[in-house]
Tab-separated table of C-alpha atoms in Angstrom:
chain	number	residue	atom	x	y	z
A	863	UNK	CA	-10.840	9.911	40.997
A	864	UNK	CA	-10.583	12.940	38.703
A	865	UNK	CA	-8.735	10.734	36.256
A	866	UNK	CA	-11.599	8.253	36.142
A	867	UNK	CA	-14.114	10.975	35.301
A	868	UNK	CA	-11.778	12.476	32.702
A	869	UNK	CA	-11.367	9.034	31.145
A	870	UNK	CA	-15.116	8.518	31.038
A	871	UNK	CA	-15.814	11.954	29.520
A	872	UNK	CA	-13.007	11.510	26.986
A	873	UNK	CA	-14.332	8.063	26.084
A	874	UNK	CA	-17.916	9.252	25.607
A	875	UNK	CA	-16.780	12.127	23.378
A	876	UNK	CA	-14.412	9.920	21.399
A	877	UNK	CA	-16.980	7.134	21.005
A	878	UNK	CA	-19.655	9.594	19.873
A	879	UNK	CA	-17.413	11.282	17.311
A	880	UNK	CA	-16.176	8.030	15.755
A	881	UNK	CA	-19.783	6.786	15.607
A	882	UNK	CA	-20.839	9.946	13.750
A	883	UNK	CA	-17.818	9.580	11.509
A	884	UNK	CA	-18.979	6.056	10.634
A	885	UNK	CA	-15.824	4.349	11.932
A	886	UNK	CA	-17.942	1.975	14.044
A	887	UNK	CA	-19.744	0.766	10.916
A	888	UNK	CA	-17.854	-2.187	9.406
A	889	UNK	CA	-19.488	-1.477	6.032
A	890	UNK	CA	-17.840	1.954	6.006
A	891	UNK	CA	-14.497	0.528	7.115
A	892	UNK	CA	-14.491	-2.223	4.475
A	893	UNK	CA	-15.400	0.356	1.807
A	894	UNK	CA	-12.427	2.404	2.992
A	895	UNK	CA	-10.117	-0.592	2.712
A	896	UNK	CA	-11.457	-1.433	-0.753
A	897	UNK	CA	-10.733	2.163	-1.856
A	898	UNK	CA	-14.442	2.588	-2.603
A	899	UNK	CA	-14.933	5.483	-0.148
A	900	UNK	CA	-12.178	7.788	1.071
A	901	UNK	CA	-14.173	9.538	3.801
A	902	UNK	CA	-13.018	7.493	6.811
A	903	UNK	CA	-9.280	7.342	5.980
A	904	UNK	CA	-9.383	11.057	5.079
A	905	UNK	CA	-10.716	12.081	8.482
A	906	UNK	CA	-8.297	9.752	10.277
A	907	UNK	CA	-5.260	11.158	8.482
A	908	UNK	CA	-6.493	14.773	8.649
A	909	UNK	CA	-7.155	14.445	12.402
A	910	UNK	CA	-3.550	13.323	12.934
A	911	UNK	CA	-2.199	16.249	10.863
A	912	UNK	CA	-4.275	18.759	12.874
A	913	UNK	CA	-3.587	17.054	16.229
A	914	UNK	CA	0.164	17.126	15.583
A	915	UNK	CA	0.031	20.891	15.023
A	916	UNK	CA	-2.220	21.326	18.060
A	917	UNK	CA	-0.040	19.194	20.320
A	918	UNK	CA	3.015	21.164	19.177
A	919	UNK	CA	1.190	24.334	20.242
A	920	UNK	CA	0.133	22.841	23.599
A	921	UNK	CA	3.666	21.651	24.306
A	922	UNK	CA	5.152	25.035	23.503
A	923	UNK	CA	3.075	26.540	26.325
A	924	UNK	CA	3.894	23.617	28.619
A	925	UNK	CA	0.524	21.839	28.459
A	926	UNK	CA	-0.008	18.114	27.910
A	927	UNK	CA	1.854	14.913	28.609
A	928	UNK	CA	3.643	12.992	25.869
A	929	UNK	CA	4.995	9.461	25.848
A	930	UNK	CA	6.654	8.250	22.658
A	931	UNK	CA	6.639	4.498	22.160
A	932	UNK	CA	9.799	2.880	20.795
A	933	UNK	CA	9.851	1.476	17.280
A	934	UNK	CA	10.934	-2.131	16.784
A	935	UNK	CA	11.489	-3.096	13.146
A	936	UNK	CA	10.345	-6.694	13.652
A	937	UNK	CA	7.760	-6.455	16.471
A	938	UNK	CA	6.067	-3.230	15.301
A	939	UNK	CA	6.052	-4.483	11.707
A	940	UNK	CA	4.871	-8.033	12.456
A	941	UNK	CA	2.292	-6.760	14.954
A	942	UNK	CA	1.020	-4.391	12.261
A	943	UNK	CA	0.736	-7.220	9.707
A	944	UNK	CA	-1.285	-9.415	12.124
A	945	UNK	CA	-3.385	-6.379	13.072
A	946	UNK	CA	-3.963	-5.448	9.414
A	947	UNK	CA	-5.279	-8.938	8.592
A	948	UNK	CA	-7.716	-8.796	11.515
A	949	UNK	CA	-8.802	-5.252	10.637
A	950	UNK	CA	-9.233	-6.167	6.959
A	951	UNK	CA	-11.427	-9.218	7.572
A	952	UNK	CA	-13.547	-7.790	10.412
A	953	UNK	CA	-13.659	-4.036	9.771
A	954	UNK	CA	-13.089	-3.396	13.475
A	955	UNK	CA	-10.098	-2.170	15.446
A	956	UNK	CA	-9.631	-2.235	19.233
A	957	UNK	CA	-11.166	1.206	19.812
A	958	UNK	CA	-14.026	1.026	17.330
A	959	UNK	CA	-15.237	-2.355	18.604
A	960	UNK	CA	-15.996	-0.841	22.052
A	961	UNK	CA	-18.048	1.960	20.516
A	962	UNK	CA	-19.678	-0.394	17.992
A	963	UNK	CA	-20.540	-2.864	20.773
A	964	UNK	CA	-22.152	0.009	22.677
A	965	UNK	CA	-24.053	0.904	19.536
A	966	UNK	CA	-25.515	-2.599	19.653
A	967	UNK	CA	-23.721	-4.284	16.768
A	968	UNK	CA	-23.564	-7.983	17.669
A	969	UNK	CA	-20.572	-8.743	15.423
A	970	UNK	CA	-18.595	-6.051	17.273
A	971	UNK	CA	-19.364	-7.731	20.598
A	972	UNK	CA	-17.774	-10.892	19.194
A	973	UNK	CA	-14.780	-8.846	17.987
A	974	UNK	CA	-14.455	-7.467	21.525
A	975	UNK	CA	-14.583	-10.952	23.047
A	976	UNK	CA	-12.022	-12.165	20.520
A	977	UNK	CA	-9.907	-9.169	21.482
A	978	UNK	CA	-9.880	-10.265	25.100
A	979	UNK	CA	-8.738	-13.728	23.981
A	980	UNK	CA	-5.998	-12.200	21.798
A	981	UNK	CA	-4.833	-10.092	24.736
A	982	UNK	CA	-4.809	-13.142	27.011
A	983	UNK	CA	-2.719	-15.051	24.461
A	984	UNK	CA	-0.209	-12.258	24.045
A	985	UNK	CA	0.087	-11.613	27.782
A	986	UNK	CA	0.809	-15.322	28.238
A	987	UNK	CA	3.591	-15.167	25.617
A	988	UNK	CA	4.967	-11.706	26.540
A	989	UNK	CA	8.048	-13.066	28.347
A	990	UNK	CA	8.964	-15.131	25.266
A	991	UNK	CA	8.015	-12.779	22.424
A	992	UNK	CA	9.264	-9.407	23.680
A	993	UNK	CA	12.927	-10.504	24.106
A	994	UNK	CA	12.688	-12.511	20.878
A	995	UNK	CA	10.947	-10.051	18.532
A	996	UNK	CA	10.761	-6.617	20.152
A	997	UNK	CA	14.019	-5.860	21.893
A	998	UNK	CA	16.642	-6.992	19.328
A	999	UNK	CA	15.425	-4.615	16.594
A	1000	UNK	CA	14.213	-1.782	18.822
A	1001	UNK	CA	15.502	1.633	17.750
A	1002	UNK	CA	14.091	3.390	20.801
A	1003	UNK	CA	11.536	6.232	20.823
A	1004	UNK	CA	12.639	7.914	17.575
A	1005	UNK	CA	10.576	10.901	16.381
A	1006	UNK	CA	10.592	13.094	13.277
A	1007	UNK	CA	12.021	15.876	15.466
A	1008	UNK	CA	15.170	13.759	15.878
A	1009	UNK	CA	15.505	13.813	12.091
A	1010	UNK	CA	14.210	17.243	11.056
A	1011	UNK	CA	14.643	19.410	14.135
A	1012	UNK	CA	12.235	21.497	16.190
A	1013	UNK	CA	9.573	22.940	13.965
A	1014	UNK	CA	10.883	20.841	11.017
A	1015	UNK	CA	9.499	17.515	12.296
A	1016	UNK	CA	5.957	18.706	12.892
A	1017	UNK	CA	5.908	20.647	9.609
A	1018	UNK	CA	7.133	17.565	7.717
A	1019	UNK	CA	4.332	15.480	9.250
A	1020	UNK	CA	1.698	18.111	8.476
A	1021	UNK	CA	2.793	18.423	4.844
A	1022	UNK	CA	3.056	14.655	4.252
A	1023	UNK	CA	-0.310	13.926	5.915
A	1024	UNK	CA	-2.000	16.763	3.994
A	1025	UNK	CA	-0.666	15.317	0.750
A	1026	UNK	CA	-1.947	11.893	1.888
A	1027	UNK	CA	-5.458	13.322	2.368
A	1028	UNK	CA	-5.286	14.790	-1.141
A	1029	UNK	CA	-4.091	11.470	-2.601
A	1030	UNK	CA	-6.892	9.556	-0.850
A	1031	UNK	CA	-9.320	12.043	-2.415
A	1032	UNK	CA	-7.759	11.303	-5.802
A	1033	UNK	CA	-7.625	7.502	-5.696
A	1034	UNK	CA	-10.520	6.512	-3.425
A	1035	UNK	CA	-14.145	6.743	-4.544
A	1036	UNK	CA	-16.659	9.124	-3.003
A	1037	UNK	CA	-20.148	7.580	-3.211
A	1038	UNK	CA	-21.673	10.506	-1.288
A	1039	UNK	CA	-21.118	12.826	-4.233
A	1040	UNK	CA	-22.589	10.549	-6.897
B	844	UNK	CA	-36.037	7.991	7.889
B	845	UNK	CA	-33.446	5.295	7.636
B	846	UNK	CA	-30.600	6.843	5.739
B	847	UNK	CA	-29.138	9.698	7.752
B	848	UNK	CA	-25.599	10.304	6.573
B	849	UNK	CA	-22.427	10.125	8.582
B	850	UNK	CA	-20.516	13.365	9.071
B	851	UNK	CA	-18.197	14.429	6.268
B	852	UNK	CA	-14.460	14.071	6.701
B	853	UNK	CA	-13.898	17.760	7.499
B	854	UNK	CA	-16.236	18.106	10.510
B	855	UNK	CA	-15.253	14.632	11.743
B	856	UNK	CA	-11.527	15.400	11.617
B	857	UNK	CA	-12.031	18.722	13.421
B	858	UNK	CA	-14.184	17.139	16.155
B	859	UNK	CA	-11.744	14.250	16.523
B	860	UNK	CA	-8.808	16.656	16.788
B	861	UNK	CA	-10.635	18.508	19.573
B	862	UNK	CA	-11.125	15.283	21.534
B	863	UNK	CA	-7.550	14.091	20.947
B	864	UNK	CA	-6.061	17.402	22.134
B	865	UNK	CA	-8.382	17.439	25.166
B	866	UNK	CA	-7.045	13.979	26.088
B	867	UNK	CA	-3.393	14.981	25.591
B	868	UNK	CA	-3.958	18.061	27.760
B	869	UNK	CA	-5.852	16.327	30.583
B	870	UNK	CA	-4.296	12.847	30.589
B	871	UNK	CA	-1.662	12.022	27.977
B	872	UNK	CA	-1.595	9.951	24.780
B	873	UNK	CA	-4.995	8.250	24.263
B	874	UNK	CA	-4.984	4.449	23.876
B	875	UNK	CA	-7.601	1.742	23.564
B	876	UNK	CA	-5.885	-1.623	23.150
B	877	UNK	CA	-4.355	-1.077	26.608
B	878	UNK	CA	-7.936	-1.030	27.900
B	879	UNK	CA	-8.189	-4.716	26.962
B	880	UNK	CA	-5.217	-5.524	29.193
B	881	UNK	CA	-6.766	-3.459	31.978
B	882	UNK	CA	-10.138	-5.210	31.594
B	883	UNK	CA	-8.530	-8.636	31.605
B	884	UNK	CA	-6.413	-7.747	34.620
B	885	UNK	CA	-9.621	-6.848	36.457
B	886	UNK	CA	-11.157	-10.210	35.525
B	887	UNK	CA	-8.103	-12.360	36.318
B	888	UNK	CA	-6.905	-10.640	39.484
B	889	UNK	CA	-9.626	-12.046	41.773
B	890	UNK	CA	-9.363	-15.475	40.122
B	891	UNK	CA	-5.601	-15.870	40.362
B	892	UNK	CA	-3.609	-13.005	41.881
B	893	UNK	CA	-0.360	-15.022	41.574
B	894	UNK	CA	-0.774	-15.461	37.802
B	895	UNK	CA	-1.397	-11.744	37.264
B	896	UNK	CA	1.478	-10.725	39.544
B	897	UNK	CA	3.879	-13.033	37.707
B	898	UNK	CA	3.047	-11.779	34.232
B	899	UNK	CA	4.917	-8.735	32.938
B	900	UNK	CA	2.126	-7.728	30.532
B	901	UNK	CA	-0.338	-7.239	33.413
B	902	UNK	CA	2.267	-5.736	35.717
B	903	UNK	CA	2.984	-2.945	33.199
B	904	UNK	CA	-0.686	-1.865	32.974
B	905	UNK	CA	-2.952	-0.326	35.605
B	906	UNK	CA	-5.969	-2.320	36.782
B	907	UNK	CA	-9.639	-1.451	36.250
B	908	UNK	CA	-9.566	1.584	38.574
B	909	UNK	CA	-7.872	3.655	35.896
B	910	UNK	CA	-8.350	6.168	33.088
B	911	UNK	CA	-7.779	3.388	30.533
B	912	UNK	CA	-10.774	1.450	31.878
B	913	UNK	CA	-13.215	4.360	32.087
B	914	UNK	CA	-12.078	5.501	28.628
B	915	UNK	CA	-13.079	2.244	26.897
B	916	UNK	CA	-16.341	2.075	28.883
B	917	UNK	CA	-16.968	5.688	27.894
B	918	UNK	CA	-16.408	4.748	24.253
B	919	UNK	CA	-19.136	2.123	24.520
B	920	UNK	CA	-21.464	4.753	26.052
B	921	UNK	CA	-20.514	7.284	23.359
B	922	UNK	CA	-21.233	4.680	20.669
B	923	UNK	CA	-24.562	3.897	22.327
B	924	UNK	CA	-25.596	7.573	22.433
B	925	UNK	CA	-24.417	8.051	18.858
B	926	UNK	CA	-26.365	5.055	17.613
B	927	UNK	CA	-29.569	6.022	19.449
B	928	UNK	CA	-29.557	9.634	18.243
B	929	UNK	CA	-28.984	8.830	14.585
B	930	UNK	CA	-31.625	7.790	12.125
B	931	UNK	CA	-29.652	4.990	10.547
B	932	UNK	CA	-30.199	1.261	10.728
B	933	UNK	CA	-27.668	-0.654	12.805
B	934	UNK	CA	-26.729	-4.016	11.318
B	935	UNK	CA	-25.517	-7.055	13.267
B	936	UNK	CA	-24.015	-8.312	10.013
B	937	UNK	CA	-22.665	-5.683	7.577
B	938	UNK	CA	-24.367	-5.424	4.191
B	939	UNK	CA	-21.141	-6.011	2.280
B	940	UNK	CA	-20.644	-9.211	4.288
B	941	UNK	CA	-24.157	-10.415	3.370
B	942	UNK	CA	-23.452	-9.700	-0.322
B	943	UNK	CA	-20.297	-11.806	-0.170
B	944	UNK	CA	-21.125	-14.589	2.276
B	945	UNK	CA	-24.876	-14.574	2.839
B	946	UNK	CA	-26.855	-13.729	5.943
B	947	UNK	CA	-25.513	-16.366	8.361
B	948	UNK	CA	-24.863	-14.632	11.664
B	949	UNK	CA	-22.766	-17.511	12.948
B	950	UNK	CA	-20.256	-17.205	10.123
B	951	UNK	CA	-19.901	-13.454	10.662
B	952	UNK	CA	-19.591	-13.721	14.440
B	953	UNK	CA	-16.910	-16.424	14.211
B	954	UNK	CA	-15.026	-14.237	11.717
B	955	UNK	CA	-15.120	-11.087	13.867
B	956	UNK	CA	-14.144	-13.185	16.902
B	957	UNK	CA	-11.040	-14.376	15.028
B	958	UNK	CA	-10.499	-10.829	13.739
B	959	UNK	CA	-10.645	-9.621	17.339
B	960	UNK	CA	-7.986	-12.126	18.388
B	961	UNK	CA	-5.716	-10.945	15.543
B	962	UNK	CA	-6.120	-7.178	16.118
B	963	UNK	CA	-5.398	-7.440	19.828
B	964	UNK	CA	-2.553	-9.932	19.491
B	965	UNK	CA	-0.979	-7.712	16.819
B	966	UNK	CA	-1.590	-4.511	18.781
B	967	UNK	CA	-0.105	-5.894	21.998
B	968	UNK	CA	2.971	-7.136	20.108
B	969	UNK	CA	3.456	-3.773	18.384
B	970	UNK	CA	2.721	-1.789	21.549
B	971	UNK	CA	-0.595	-0.185	20.547
B	972	UNK	CA	-3.493	-0.012	18.096
B	973	UNK	CA	-4.996	2.412	15.571
B	974	UNK	CA	-5.494	4.928	18.367
B	975	UNK	CA	-2.689	4.167	20.823
B	976	UNK	CA	0.028	3.700	18.244
B	977	UNK	CA	-1.009	5.187	14.882
B	978	UNK	CA	-3.015	8.247	15.994
B	979	UNK	CA	-1.297	8.966	19.335
B	980	UNK	CA	2.139	8.049	18.036
B	981	UNK	CA	1.959	10.010	14.795
B	982	UNK	CA	0.548	13.047	16.632
B	983	UNK	CA	3.724	12.909	18.722
B	984	UNK	CA	5.738	12.477	15.488
B	985	UNK	CA	6.805	8.992	16.598
B	986	UNK	CA	8.351	6.740	13.963
B	987	UNK	CA	6.633	3.763	15.665
B	988	UNK	CA	3.206	5.268	14.941
B	989	UNK	CA	3.981	6.157	11.333
B	990	UNK	CA	5.506	2.740	10.573
B	991	UNK	CA	2.589	0.905	12.236
B	992	UNK	CA	0.045	3.103	10.408
B	993	UNK	CA	1.498	2.503	6.941
B	994	UNK	CA	1.679	-1.281	7.446
B	995	UNK	CA	-1.822	-1.709	8.940
B	996	UNK	CA	-3.458	0.286	6.133
B	997	UNK	CA	-1.523	-1.595	3.433
B	998	UNK	CA	-2.225	-5.054	4.890
B	999	UNK	CA	-5.897	-4.303	5.631
B	1000	UNK	CA	-6.387	-3.055	2.053
B	1001	UNK	CA	-4.881	-6.242	0.595
B	1002	UNK	CA	-6.836	-8.450	3.036
B	1003	UNK	CA	-10.145	-6.721	2.250
B	1004	UNK	CA	-9.579	-7.286	-1.499
B	1005	UNK	CA	-9.036	-10.997	-0.895
B	1006	UNK	CA	-11.956	-11.423	1.534
B	1007	UNK	CA	-14.602	-9.127	-0.008
B	1008	UNK	CA	-14.358	-10.112	-3.675
B	1009	UNK	CA	-17.802	-8.838	-4.569
B	1010	UNK	CA	-17.836	-5.072	-4.407
B	1011	UNK	CA	-18.471	-2.112	-6.665
B	1012	UNK	CA	-21.737	-0.835	-8.102
B	1013	UNK	CA	-24.802	-2.490	-6.641
B	1014	UNK	CA	-22.880	-3.953	-3.748
B	1015	UNK	CA	-21.630	-0.857	-1.963
């Protein structure tokens, strides 16, 4: 029961923050994809950089639960390509369409319904596609710590993501400052 | 009036980090595409328990009485509160869509419906979405999250350039 309340509270906070960040607004998302406005990708990438440092701190005092998903060259890559096409044409991703539907955006409600259909399709094909595409090229739950060691992995991520934020600032437009 | 601005990237990233770390501390890696499986499991279970029991993709996810379910419902509530407390017009059809394809709602709704099918099919194949794989994964330094993140951004950027040909001054 506690878990249900925690989920609800977490969802409300998350939904509110992404709404205020404009991630539920497909106009903002399309502008981000067209490199016309770097605000949304900047906060996404910066939040990961900060969260990685924060999670490292939490873990070092024994707080928090982690679960690293395996990487499959073919399934993760192909899934990402299909996802990217859907994200590019609609401006919604699975999380933002819940918050955007709650906000009252009708096109997001259709994205959510389509999402249920996509899930139904994949669940139907799971037994065929996972052994075919996922398992053969799975490398297991590899992390940067496996490559760069204990503080090395998290520092590498922080540096690379910080540089990414700077590059987005350089190459994306910023209409707010015009 | 009608043009309140969204938060800048600095306050948004700090607030988002706070929420993400709260979730890691109280639950574990946040995820939202899993919530679709959970929702569907809740719908299908009463209709055909045998179908759900025989399908690995439903067996691996908890049903609607779970954190995953209340999280996505909470997101809808959070979006609702956000939308109601902000002085900014909410569009059913985005402005950039209208500039490119006109004001037909039907066209836009069919497109986002297809987009929805693609994002969830892709996310379930990869094992997660922008949140569950890119944000959660990369926060945990997972190669899966970083790889997924790079590909989705690259493909979405190319797709948007093909779909939304009219952009730039006067459109955005």
